[in-house]
PDB file of C-alpha atoms in Angstrom:
ATOM      1  CA  MET A1478      55.914  72.878  53.880  1.00  0.00           C
ATOM      2  CA  PHE A1479      52.818  70.824  53.053  1.00  0.00           C
ATOM      3  CA  SER A1480      51.303  70.953  49.571  1.00  0.00           C
ATOM      4  CA  ASP A1481      49.011  68.943  47.334  1.00  0.00           C
ATOM      5  CA  VAL A1482      50.612  67.098  44.432  1.00  0.00           C
ATOM      6  CA  SER A1483      49.748  69.215  41.438  1.00  0.00           C
ATOM      7  CA  SER A1484      52.869  69.214  39.254  1.00  0.00           C
ATOM      8  CA  SER A1485      53.746  66.165  37.134  1.00  0.00           C
ATOM      9  CA  LEU A1486      57.385  66.448  38.232  1.00  0.00           C
ATOM     10  CA  VAL A1487      58.246  64.763  41.538  1.00  0.00           C
ATOM     11  CA  ARG A1488      61.508  65.116  43.444  1.00  0.00           C
ATOM     12  CA  LEU A1489      62.297  62.277  45.864  1.00  0.00           C
ATOM     13  CA  ASN A1490      64.913  61.938  48.571  1.00  0.00           C
ATOM     14  CA  ILE A1491      65.233  58.237  49.386  1.00  0.00           C
ATOM     15  CA  GLY A1492      67.485  57.845  52.400  1.00  0.00           C
ATOM     16  CA  GLY A1493      69.727  60.649  51.169  1.00  0.00           C
ATOM     17  CA  LYS A1494      69.781  59.684  47.472  1.00  0.00           C
ATOM     18  CA  LYS A1495      67.838  62.072  45.241  1.00  0.00           C
ATOM     19  CA  PHE A1496      65.678  61.172  42.260  1.00  0.00           C
ATOM     20  CA  CYS A1497      63.405  63.017  39.829  1.00  0.00           C
ATOM     21  CA  THR A1498      60.434  61.370  38.155  1.00  0.00           C
ATOM     22  CA  THR A1499      56.793  62.064  37.293  1.00  0.00           C
ATOM     23  CA  VAL A1500      53.429  61.391  38.888  1.00  0.00           C
ATOM     24  CA  ASP A1501      52.496  59.196  35.913  1.00  0.00           C
ATOM     25  CA  THR A1502      55.543  56.984  36.465  1.00  0.00           C
ATOM     26  CA  LEU A1503      54.710  56.554  40.133  1.00  0.00           C
ATOM     27  CA  THR A1504      51.011  55.819  39.667  1.00  0.00           C
ATOM     28  CA  GLN A1505      50.282  54.078  36.359  1.00  0.00           C
ATOM     29  CA  ARG A1506      52.087  50.708  36.272  1.00  0.00           C
ATOM     30  CA  GLU A1507      51.326  49.736  39.896  1.00  0.00           C
ATOM     31  CA  PRO A1508      48.109  51.647  40.757  1.00  0.00           C
ATOM     32  CA  GLU A1509      47.607  49.705  44.012  1.00  0.00           C
ATOM     33  CA  SER A1510      51.090  50.433  45.358  1.00  0.00           C
ATOM     34  CA  MET A1511      52.043  52.665  48.261  1.00  0.00           C
ATOM     35  CA  LEU A1512      53.788  55.082  45.876  1.00  0.00           C
ATOM     36  CA  ALA A1513      50.671  55.339  43.701  1.00  0.00           C
ATOM     37  CA  ALA A1514      48.581  56.072  46.777  1.00  0.00           C
ATOM     38  CA  MET A1515      51.019  58.736  47.974  1.00  0.00           C
ATOM     39  CA  PHE A1516      51.107  60.628  44.680  1.00  0.00           C
ATOM     40  CA  SER A1517      47.558  60.058  43.479  1.00  0.00           C
ATOM     41  CA  GLY A1518      46.553  63.550  44.613  1.00  0.00           C
ATOM     42  CA  ARG A1519      44.281  62.136  47.305  1.00  0.00           C
ATOM     43  CA  HIS A1520      46.807  62.737  50.071  1.00  0.00           C
ATOM     44  CA  THR A1521      48.819  65.633  51.417  1.00  0.00           C
ATOM     45  CA  ILE A1522      52.560  64.974  51.521  1.00  0.00           C
ATOM     46  CA  CYS A1523      55.485  66.630  53.264  1.00  0.00           C
ATOM     47  CA  GLN A1524      58.132  68.323  51.127  1.00  0.00           C
ATOM     48  CA  ASP A1525      61.472  69.948  51.900  1.00  0.00           C
ATOM     49  CA  SER A1526      60.811  73.625  52.375  1.00  0.00           C
ATOM     50  CA  GLU A1527      63.710  74.763  50.161  1.00  0.00           C
ATOM     51  CA  LYS A1528      64.050  72.332  47.273  1.00  0.00           C
ATOM     52  CA  GLY A1529      60.699  70.550  47.275  1.00  0.00           C
ATOM     53  CA  TYR A1530      61.996  66.990  47.805  1.00  0.00           C
ATOM     54  CA  VAL A1531      59.699  64.395  49.333  1.00  0.00           C
ATOM     55  CA  PHE A1532      61.723  62.384  51.861  1.00  0.00           C
ATOM     56  CA  LEU A1533      61.264  58.634  52.402  1.00  0.00           C
ATOM     57  CA  ASP A1534      63.320  56.908  55.090  1.00  0.00           C
ATOM     58  CA  ARG A1535      64.383  53.897  53.014  1.00  0.00           C
ATOM     59  CA  ASP A1536      67.671  52.662  51.538  1.00  0.00           C
ATOM     60  CA  GLY A1537      68.095  54.493  48.238  1.00  0.00           C
ATOM     61  CA  LYS A1538      70.599  51.977  46.824  1.00  0.00           C
ATOM     62  CA  HIS A1539      68.047  50.066  44.764  1.00  0.00           C
ATOM     63  CA  PHE A1540      65.431  52.764  44.236  1.00  0.00           C
ATOM     64  CA  ARG A1541      66.652  53.380  40.665  1.00  0.00           C
ATOM     65  CA  HIS A1542      65.577  49.798  39.912  1.00  0.00           C
ATOM     66  CA  ILE A1543      62.164  50.587  41.410  1.00  0.00           C
ATOM     67  CA  LEU A1544      61.830  53.605  39.109  1.00  0.00           C
ATOM     68  CA  ASN A1545      63.026  51.700  36.030  1.00  0.00           C
ATOM     69  CA  TRP A1546      60.468  48.982  36.757  1.00  0.00           C
ATOM     70  CA  LEU A1547      57.719  51.592  36.994  1.00  0.00           C
ATOM     71  CA  ARG A1548      58.914  53.172  33.741  1.00  0.00           C
ATOM     72  CA  ASP A1549      59.604  50.093  31.614  1.00  0.00           C
ATOM     73  CA  GLY A1550      58.195  47.040  33.404  1.00  0.00           C
ATOM     74  CA  VAL A1551      61.540  45.230  33.105  1.00  0.00           C
ATOM     75  CA  VAL A1552      63.057  43.273  36.018  1.00  0.00           C
ATOM     76  CA  PRO A1553      66.752  44.266  36.313  1.00  0.00           C
ATOM     77  CA  THR A1554      69.574  41.738  36.060  1.00  0.00           C
ATOM     78  CA  LEU A1555      71.131  41.427  39.531  1.00  0.00           C
ATOM     79  CA  ASN A1556      72.886  38.863  41.670  1.00  0.00           C
ATOM     80  CA  ASP A1557      70.797  36.903  44.138  1.00  0.00           C
ATOM     81  CA  SER A1558      71.676  38.930  47.236  1.00  0.00           C
ATOM     82  CA  GLU A1559      70.791  42.145  45.382  1.00  0.00           C
ATOM     83  CA  TYR A1560      67.473  40.588  44.311  1.00  0.00           C
ATOM     84  CA  LEU A1561      66.689  39.872  47.957  1.00  0.00           C
ATOM     85  CA  ASP A1562      67.422  43.510  48.847  1.00  0.00           C
ATOM     86  CA  LEU A1563      65.223  44.686  45.979  1.00  0.00           C
ATOM     87  CA  LEU A1564      62.487  42.245  46.989  1.00  0.00           C
ATOM     88  CA  ARG A1565      62.389  43.764  50.474  1.00  0.00           C
ATOM     89  CA  GLU A1566      62.042  47.243  48.964  1.00  0.00           C
ATOM     90  CA  ALA A1567      59.337  46.072  46.536  1.00  0.00           C
ATOM     91  CA  GLU A1568      57.413  44.548  49.443  1.00  0.00           C
ATOM     92  CA  TYR A1569      57.683  47.816  51.376  1.00  0.00           C
ATOM     93  CA  TYR A1570      56.368  49.857  48.431  1.00  0.00           C
ATOM     94  CA  GLN A1571      53.713  47.158  47.712  1.00  0.00           C
ATOM     95  CA  LEU A1572      54.815  46.708  44.088  1.00  0.00           C
ATOM     96  CA  LEU A1573      53.070  43.405  43.431  1.00  0.00           C
ATOM     97  CA  GLY A1574      54.146  43.162  39.788  1.00  0.00           C
ATOM     98  CA  LEU A1575      57.816  43.626  40.648  1.00  0.00           C
ATOM     99  CA  ILE A1576      57.557  41.128  43.501  1.00  0.00           C
ATOM    100  CA  ASP A1577      56.157  38.503  41.117  1.00  0.00           C
ATOM    101  CA  GLY A1578      58.841  39.347  38.548  1.00  0.00           C
ATOM    102  CA  ILE A1579      61.707  38.944  41.018  1.00  0.00           C
ATOM    103  CA  LYS A1580      60.324  35.660  42.338  1.00  0.00           C
ATOM    104  CA  SER A1581      59.951  34.388  38.772  1.00  0.00           C
ATOM    105  CA  VAL A1582      63.603  35.178  38.013  1.00  0.00           C
ATOM    106  CA  LEU A1583      64.783  33.545  41.264  1.00  0.00           C
ATOM    107  CA  ASN A1584      62.672  30.443  40.594  1.00  0.00           C
ATOM    108  CA  GLU A1585      64.105  30.148  37.071  1.00  0.00           C
ATOM    109  CA  ARG A1586      67.637  30.404  38.443  1.00  0.00           C
ATOM    110  CA  LYS A1587      66.818  27.839  41.094  1.00  0.00           C
ATOM    111  CA  GLU A1588      65.541  25.398  38.461  1.00  0.00           C
ATOM    112  CA  ASN A1589      68.701  25.861  36.427  1.00  0.00           C
ATOM    113  CA  GLU A1590      70.901  25.350  39.483  1.00  0.00           C
ATOM    114  CA  GLU A1591      69.050  22.169  40.418  1.00  0.00           C
ATOM    115  CA  LEU A1592      70.448  20.586  37.266  1.00  0.00           C
ATOM    116  CA  ASP A1593      73.897  20.824  38.880  1.00  0.00           C
ATOM    117  CA  THR A1594      72.928  19.693  42.383  1.00  0.00           C
ATOM    118  CA  GLU A1595      73.628  16.218  43.680  1.00  0.00           C
ATOM    119  CA  LEU A1596      70.080  15.642  44.989  1.00  0.00           C
ATOM    120  CA  THR A1597      66.575  16.865  44.118  1.00  0.00           C
ATOM    121  CA  ARG A1598      63.716  17.873  46.419  1.00  0.00           C
ATOM    122  CA  ILE A1599      62.169  14.421  45.891  1.00  0.00           C
ATOM    123  CA  ASP A1600      65.460  12.770  46.871  1.00  0.00           C
ATOM    124  CA  ILE A1601      65.540  14.880  50.033  1.00  0.00           C
ATOM    125  CA  ILE A1602      61.966  13.915  50.942  1.00  0.00           C
ATOM    126  CA  LYS A1603      62.821  10.221  50.540  1.00  0.00           C
ATOM    127  CA  CYS A1604      65.934  10.601  52.678  1.00  0.00           C
ATOM    128  CA  ILE A1605      64.243  12.376  55.590  1.00  0.00           C
ATOM    129  CA  GLN A1606      61.842   9.493  56.020  1.00  0.00           C
ATOM    130  CA  SER A1607      64.752   7.515  57.454  1.00  0.00           C
ATOM    131  CA  GLU A1608      66.615   8.230  60.708  1.00  0.00           C
ATOM    132  CA  ARG A1609      69.863  10.172  61.254  1.00  0.00           C
ATOM    133  CA  VAL A1610      69.837  11.944  57.903  1.00  0.00           C
ATOM    134  CA  ARG A1611      73.135  13.473  56.797  1.00  0.00           C
ATOM    135  CA  PHE A1612      73.819  15.677  53.799  1.00  0.00           C
ATOM    136  CA  ARG A1613      77.330  16.591  54.902  1.00  0.00           C
ATOM    137  CA  GLY A1614      79.443  18.190  52.193  1.00  0.00           C
ATOM    138  CA  LEU A1615      76.840  17.836  49.427  1.00  0.00           C
ATOM    139  CA  ASN A1616      75.993  20.494  46.844  1.00  0.00           C
ATOM    140  CA  LEU A1617      72.305  21.326  47.286  1.00  0.00           C
ATOM    141  CA  SER A1618      72.457  24.828  45.788  1.00  0.00           C
ATOM    142  CA  GLY A1619      69.178  26.297  44.601  1.00  0.00           C
ATOM    143  CA  LEU A1620      66.904  23.539  45.914  1.00  0.00           C
ATOM    144  CA  ASP A1621      63.409  24.323  47.167  1.00  0.00           C
ATOM    145  CA  LEU A1622      63.264  22.710  50.613  1.00  0.00           C
ATOM    146  CA  SER A1623      60.529  24.970  51.925  1.00  0.00           C
ATOM    147  CA  LYS A1624      57.927  23.638  54.404  1.00  0.00           C
ATOM    148  CA  LEU A1625      59.754  20.301  54.897  1.00  0.00           C
ATOM    149  CA  ASP A1626      60.449  18.702  58.275  1.00  0.00           C
ATOM    150  CA  LEU A1627      64.268  18.732  58.308  1.00  0.00           C
ATOM    151  CA  SER A1628      64.712  18.683  62.075  1.00  0.00           C
ATOM    152  CA  PHE A1629      67.971  17.135  63.293  1.00  0.00           C
ATOM    153  CA  VAL A1630      69.352  16.843  59.722  1.00  0.00           C
ATOM    154  CA  ASP A1631      73.127  17.322  59.393  1.00  0.00           C
ATOM    155  CA  PHE A1632      74.002  19.737  56.542  1.00  0.00           C
ATOM    156  CA  SER A1633      77.530  20.447  57.805  1.00  0.00           C
ATOM    157  CA  TYR A1634      80.071  21.558  55.156  1.00  0.00           C
ATOM    158  CA  ALA A1635      77.380  21.480  52.434  1.00  0.00           C
ATOM    159  CA  CYS A1636      76.929  24.066  49.686  1.00  0.00           C
ATOM    160  CA  LEU A1637      73.491  25.564  50.296  1.00  0.00           C
ATOM    161  CA  LYS A1638      73.662  28.724  48.194  1.00  0.00           C
ATOM    162  CA  ASN A1639      70.231  30.131  47.283  1.00  0.00           C
ATOM    163  CA  VAL A1640      68.372  27.248  48.939  1.00  0.00           C
ATOM    164  CA  PHE A1641      64.738  27.968  49.879  1.00  0.00           C
ATOM    165  CA  PHE A1642      64.147  26.873  53.493  1.00  0.00           C
ATOM    166  CA  SER A1643      61.112  29.110  54.025  1.00  0.00           C
ATOM    167  CA  ARG A1644      58.775  27.796  56.760  1.00  0.00           C
ATOM    168  CA  ALA A1645      60.813  24.577  57.053  1.00  0.00           C
ATOM    169  CA  ASN A1646      61.211  22.862  60.419  1.00  0.00           C
ATOM    170  CA  LEU A1647      64.983  22.819  60.973  1.00  0.00           C
ATOM    171  CA  GLN A1648      65.019  22.483  64.745  1.00  0.00           C
ATOM    172  CA  CYS A1649      68.374  21.145  65.985  1.00  0.00           C
ATOM    173  CA  ALA A1650      69.707  20.852  62.414  1.00  0.00           C
ATOM    174  CA  LYS A1651      73.464  21.221  61.914  1.00  0.00           C
ATOM    175  CA  PHE A1652      74.852  23.821  59.495  1.00  0.00           C
ATOM    176  CA  ARG A1653      78.460  23.848  60.662  1.00  0.00           C
ATOM    177  CA  ASP A1654      80.752  25.590  58.111  1.00  0.00           C
ATOM    178  CA  VAL A1655      78.096  25.525  55.368  1.00  0.00           C
ATOM    179  CA  ASP A1656      78.097  27.985  52.471  1.00  0.00           C
ATOM    180  CA  ALA A1657      74.503  29.232  52.567  1.00  0.00           C
ATOM    181  CA  GLU A1658      75.011  32.604  50.910  1.00  0.00           C
ATOM    182  CA  ALA A1659      71.720  34.267  49.879  1.00  0.00           C
ATOM    183  CA  SER A1660      69.628  31.361  51.149  1.00  0.00           C
ATOM    184  CA  ILE A1661      66.092  32.037  52.353  1.00  0.00           C
ATOM    185  CA  PHE A1662      65.049  30.928  55.863  1.00  0.00           C
ATOM    186  CA  HIS A1663      61.993  33.191  56.043  1.00  0.00           C
ATOM    187  CA  ASN A1664      59.746  32.110  58.953  1.00  0.00           C
ATOM    188  CA  ALA A1665      61.728  28.869  59.374  1.00  0.00           C
ATOM    189  CA  THR A1666      62.042  27.071  62.711  1.00  0.00           C
ATOM    190  CA  LEU A1667      65.753  27.031  63.610  1.00  0.00           C
ATOM    191  CA  ARG A1668      65.637  26.512  67.365  1.00  0.00           C
ATOM    192  CA  GLU A1669      68.919  25.167  68.758  1.00  0.00           C
ATOM    193  CA  CYS A1670      70.478  24.916  65.294  1.00  0.00           C
ATOM    194  CA  GLU A1671      74.246  24.987  64.889  1.00  0.00           C
ATOM    195  CA  PHE A1672      75.624  27.517  62.387  1.00  0.00           C
ATOM    196  CA  THR A1673      79.175  27.663  63.753  1.00  0.00           C
ATOM    197  CA  GLY A1674      81.496  29.155  61.116  1.00  0.00           C
ATOM    198  CA  ALA A1675      78.726  29.222  58.503  1.00  0.00           C
ATOM    199  CA  ASN A1676      78.638  31.685  55.601  1.00  0.00           C
ATOM    200  CA  LEU A1677      75.148  33.214  55.548  1.00  0.00           C
ATOM    201  CA  ARG A1678      76.071  36.428  53.759  1.00  0.00           C
ATOM    202  CA  GLY A1679      72.944  38.077  52.342  1.00  0.00           C
ATOM    203  CA  ALA A1680      70.613  35.380  53.709  1.00  0.00           C
ATOM    204  CA  LEU A1681      66.989  36.182  54.557  1.00  0.00           C
ATOM    205  CA  LEU A1682      66.039  35.039  58.074  1.00  0.00           C
ATOM    206  CA  ALA A1683      63.166  37.465  58.702  1.00  0.00           C
ATOM    207  CA  GLY A1684      60.623  36.031  61.126  1.00  0.00           C
ATOM    208  CA  ALA A1685      62.738  32.917  61.768  1.00  0.00           C
ATOM    209  CA  ASN A1686      62.809  31.246  65.172  1.00  0.00           C
ATOM    210  CA  LEU A1687      66.496  31.033  66.134  1.00  0.00           C
ATOM    211  CA  GLN A1688      65.976  30.660  69.863  1.00  0.00           C
ATOM    212  CA  SER A1689      69.138  29.241  71.491  1.00  0.00           C
ATOM    213  CA  ALA A1690      70.762  28.779  68.062  1.00  0.00           C
ATOM    214  CA  ASN A1691      74.569  28.708  67.868  1.00  0.00           C
ATOM    215  CA  LEU A1692      75.869  31.271  65.340  1.00  0.00           C
ATOM    216  CA  GLN A1693      79.378  31.658  66.708  1.00  0.00           C
ATOM    217  CA  ASP A1694      81.959  32.866  64.158  1.00  0.00           C
ATOM    218  CA  ALA A1695      79.277  32.946  61.442  1.00  0.00           C
ATOM    219  CA  CYS A1696      79.399  35.426  58.546  1.00  0.00           C
ATOM    220  CA  LEU A1697      76.058  37.242  58.789  1.00  0.00           C
ATOM    221  CA  VAL A1698      76.985  40.262  56.681  1.00  0.00           C
ATOM    222  CA  ASP A1699      73.964  41.863  54.935  1.00  0.00           C
ATOM    223  CA  CYS A1700      71.580  39.314  56.513  1.00  0.00           C
ATOM    224  CA  SER A1701      67.988  40.208  57.336  1.00  0.00           C
ATOM    225  CA  PHE A1702      66.763  39.131  60.786  1.00  0.00           C
ATOM    226  CA  CYS A1703      63.743  41.471  60.861  1.00  0.00           C
ATOM    227  CA  GLY A1704      61.360  40.270  63.552  1.00  0.00           C
ATOM    228  CA  ALA A1705      63.408  37.117  64.142  1.00  0.00           C
ATOM    229  CA  ASP A1706      63.438  35.357  67.533  1.00  0.00           C
ATOM    230  CA  LEU A1707      67.076  35.195  68.691  1.00  0.00           C
ATOM    231  CA  ARG A1708      66.442  34.812  72.396  1.00  0.00           C
ATOM    232  CA  SER A1709      69.433  33.221  74.160  1.00  0.00           C
ATOM    233  CA  ALA A1710      71.206  32.822  70.799  1.00  0.00           C
ATOM    234  CA  HIS A1711      74.995  32.429  70.753  1.00  0.00           C
ATOM    235  CA  LEU A1712      76.471  35.081  68.456  1.00  0.00           C
ATOM    236  CA  GLN A1713      80.006  35.327  69.816  1.00  0.00           C
ATOM    237  CA  THR A1714      82.459  36.841  67.286  1.00  0.00           C
ATOM    238  CA  ALA A1715      79.841  36.664  64.501  1.00  0.00           C
ATOM    239  CA  ASP A1716      80.045  39.311  61.759  1.00  0.00           C
ATOM    240  CA  LEU A1717      76.748  41.231  61.574  1.00  0.00           C
ATOM    241  CA  THR A1718      78.072  44.112  59.485  1.00  0.00           C
ATOM    242  CA  ASN A1719      75.182  45.817  57.636  1.00  0.00           C
ATOM    243  CA  ALA A1720      72.752  43.234  59.015  1.00  0.00           C
ATOM    244  CA  ASN A1721      69.120  44.215  59.546  1.00  0.00           C
ATOM    245  CA  LEU A1722      67.834  43.144  62.972  1.00  0.00           C
ATOM    246  CA  GLU A1723      65.012  45.658  63.213  1.00  0.00           C
ATOM    247  CA  GLY A1724      62.409  44.443  65.697  1.00  0.00           C
ATOM    248  CA  ALA A1725      64.358  41.236  66.425  1.00  0.00           C
ATOM    249  CA  ASN A1726      64.166  39.655  69.875  1.00  0.00           C
ATOM    250  CA  LEU A1727      67.713  39.181  71.229  1.00  0.00           C
ATOM    251  CA  GLU A1728      66.784  38.908  74.888  1.00  0.00           C
ATOM    252  CA  GLY A1729      69.560  37.096  76.754  1.00  0.00           C
ATOM    253  CA  ALA A1730      71.642  36.644  73.575  1.00  0.00           C
ATOM    254  CA  ASN A1731      75.427  36.437  73.832  1.00  0.00           C
ATOM    255  CA  LEU A1732      77.029  38.996  71.485  1.00  0.00           C
ATOM    256  CA  LYS A1733      80.549  38.890  72.892  1.00  0.00           C
ATOM    257  CA  GLY A1734      83.028  40.085  70.254  1.00  0.00           C
ATOM    258  CA  VAL A1735      80.332  40.511  67.598  1.00  0.00           C
ATOM    259  CA  LYS A1736      80.823  42.984  64.734  1.00  0.00           C
ATOM    260  CA  LEU A1737      77.877  45.385  64.412  1.00  0.00           C
ATOM    261  CA  ALA A1738      79.163  48.060  62.026  1.00  0.00           C
ATOM    262  CA  ASN A1739      76.153  49.774  60.414  1.00  0.00           C
ATOM    263  CA  ALA A1740      73.831  47.086  61.781  1.00  0.00           C
ATOM    264  CA  ASN A1741      70.171  48.045  62.194  1.00  0.00           C
ATOM    265  CA  LEU A1742      68.885  47.188  65.677  1.00  0.00           C
ATOM    266  CA  LYS A1743      66.032  49.682  65.720  1.00  0.00           C
ATOM    267  CA  GLY A1744      63.268  48.514  68.028  1.00  0.00           C
ATOM    268  CA  ALA A1745      65.165  45.321  68.879  1.00  0.00           C
ATOM    269  CA  ASN A1746      64.825  43.678  72.273  1.00  0.00           C
ATOM    270  CA  LEU A1747      68.329  43.475  73.802  1.00  0.00           C
ATOM    271  CA  GLN A1748      67.226  43.025  77.386  1.00  0.00           C
ATOM    272  CA  ARG A1749      69.763  40.979  79.378  1.00  0.00           C
ATOM    273  CA  ALA A1750      71.937  40.597  76.263  1.00  0.00           C
ATOM    274  CA  TYR A1751      75.705  40.276  76.714  1.00  0.00           C
ATOM    275  CA  LEU A1752      77.332  43.273  74.987  1.00  0.00           C
ATOM    276  CA  ARG A1753      80.491  43.785  77.028  1.00  0.00           C
ATOM    277  CA  HIS A1754      83.192  45.679  75.069  1.00  0.00           C
ATOM    278  CA  VAL A1755      81.106  45.523  71.861  1.00  0.00           C
ATOM    279  CA  ASN A1756      81.549  48.483  69.503  1.00  0.00           C
ATOM    280  CA  LEU A1757      78.079  50.043  69.143  1.00  0.00           C
ATOM    281  CA  ARG A1758      79.247  53.368  67.744  1.00  0.00           C
ATOM    282  CA  ASP A1759      78.021  52.775  64.184  1.00  0.00           C
ATOM    283  CA  THR A1760      75.027  50.669  65.216  1.00  0.00           C
ATOM    284  CA  HIS A1761      71.455  51.954  64.845  1.00  0.00           C
ATOM    285  CA  LEU A1762      69.803  51.427  68.235  1.00  0.00           C
ATOM    286  CA  GLU A1763      66.833  53.805  68.062  1.00  0.00           C
ATOM    287  CA  GLY A1764      63.981  52.389  70.156  1.00  0.00           C
ATOM    288  CA  ALA A1765      65.975  49.310  71.198  1.00  0.00           C
ATOM    289  CA  LYS A1766      65.316  47.858  74.660  1.00  0.00           C
ATOM    290  CA  LEU A1767      68.547  47.581  76.655  1.00  0.00           C
ATOM    291  CA  ASP A1768      67.168  46.986  80.156  1.00  0.00           C
ATOM    292  CA  GLY A1769      69.471  44.650  82.060  1.00  0.00           C
ATOM    293  CA  ALA A1770      71.925  44.334  79.154  1.00  0.00           C
ATOM    294  CA  ASN A1771      75.587  43.899  80.076  1.00  0.00           C
ATOM    295  CA  LEU A1772      77.167  46.977  78.460  1.00  0.00           C
ATOM    296  CA  LEU A1773      80.321  47.147  80.551  1.00  0.00           C
ATOM    297  CA  GLY A1774      83.077  48.599  78.359  1.00  0.00           C
ATOM    298  CA  ALA A1775      80.806  48.841  75.297  1.00  0.00           C
ATOM    299  CA  ILE A1776      81.772  51.612  72.865  1.00  0.00           C
ATOM    300  CA  ARG A1777      78.819  53.919  72.213  1.00  0.00           C
TER     301      ARG A1777
END
């Protein structure tokens, strides 16, 4: 049933989780947002014919935080991986105030963590001016290393939790057995990098170039690879449980023994990928390209 928004009460079904709120809540704090546009009365929306719920195909886990922000203007207290999830939702709904608030909290945490790190951004910049740079085993948690040329740098065994590598050049860098939980590699260049055995749980790698990267045995649980370039990447026995690879390019990638429980591969390019005996039963493959993929023995 289609109807104009006339009542102040709004019922929402966000990926199966149901919420009740008001038009004022959805439109007043963030008037330029997608939600404000939807419920401004200028558009016709689709509602469930029986109970009047408006359905949005998004993860409802953090939507209560979205509503509380719209009601009170307060950024919730979350761990860093949850903030990254919420940031993705805020970007989808175009909630510019919430986006700024989350980034402000993350930056404050990063500044506090830098007090405990062994090197600063300035120290890193000085080091990379020399040859054969190694930061093996160091604690660099929370540093902002975005937009730096860190190609060929050896970070093996380092603690890189919550490090900002956005848009950095990390081609051929080594991340063997690092702890990089919740780090941000958004739009970074990671061609031919080594992440063997690395912990990247909850990391953001959307838009990153990981062509021919080695991610064997890596923990990639809850990672975001949206739109990432993983052509010819080595992902053997990696754990991609709950990972988001929507629109990623995995052409020719080796996924032998990979775990893909509840992974999102919608619209991904898996042409010529190696998927023999991989369990795809709980994997979301809507719109994925599988031409030429090796699916012998795959569970579907």
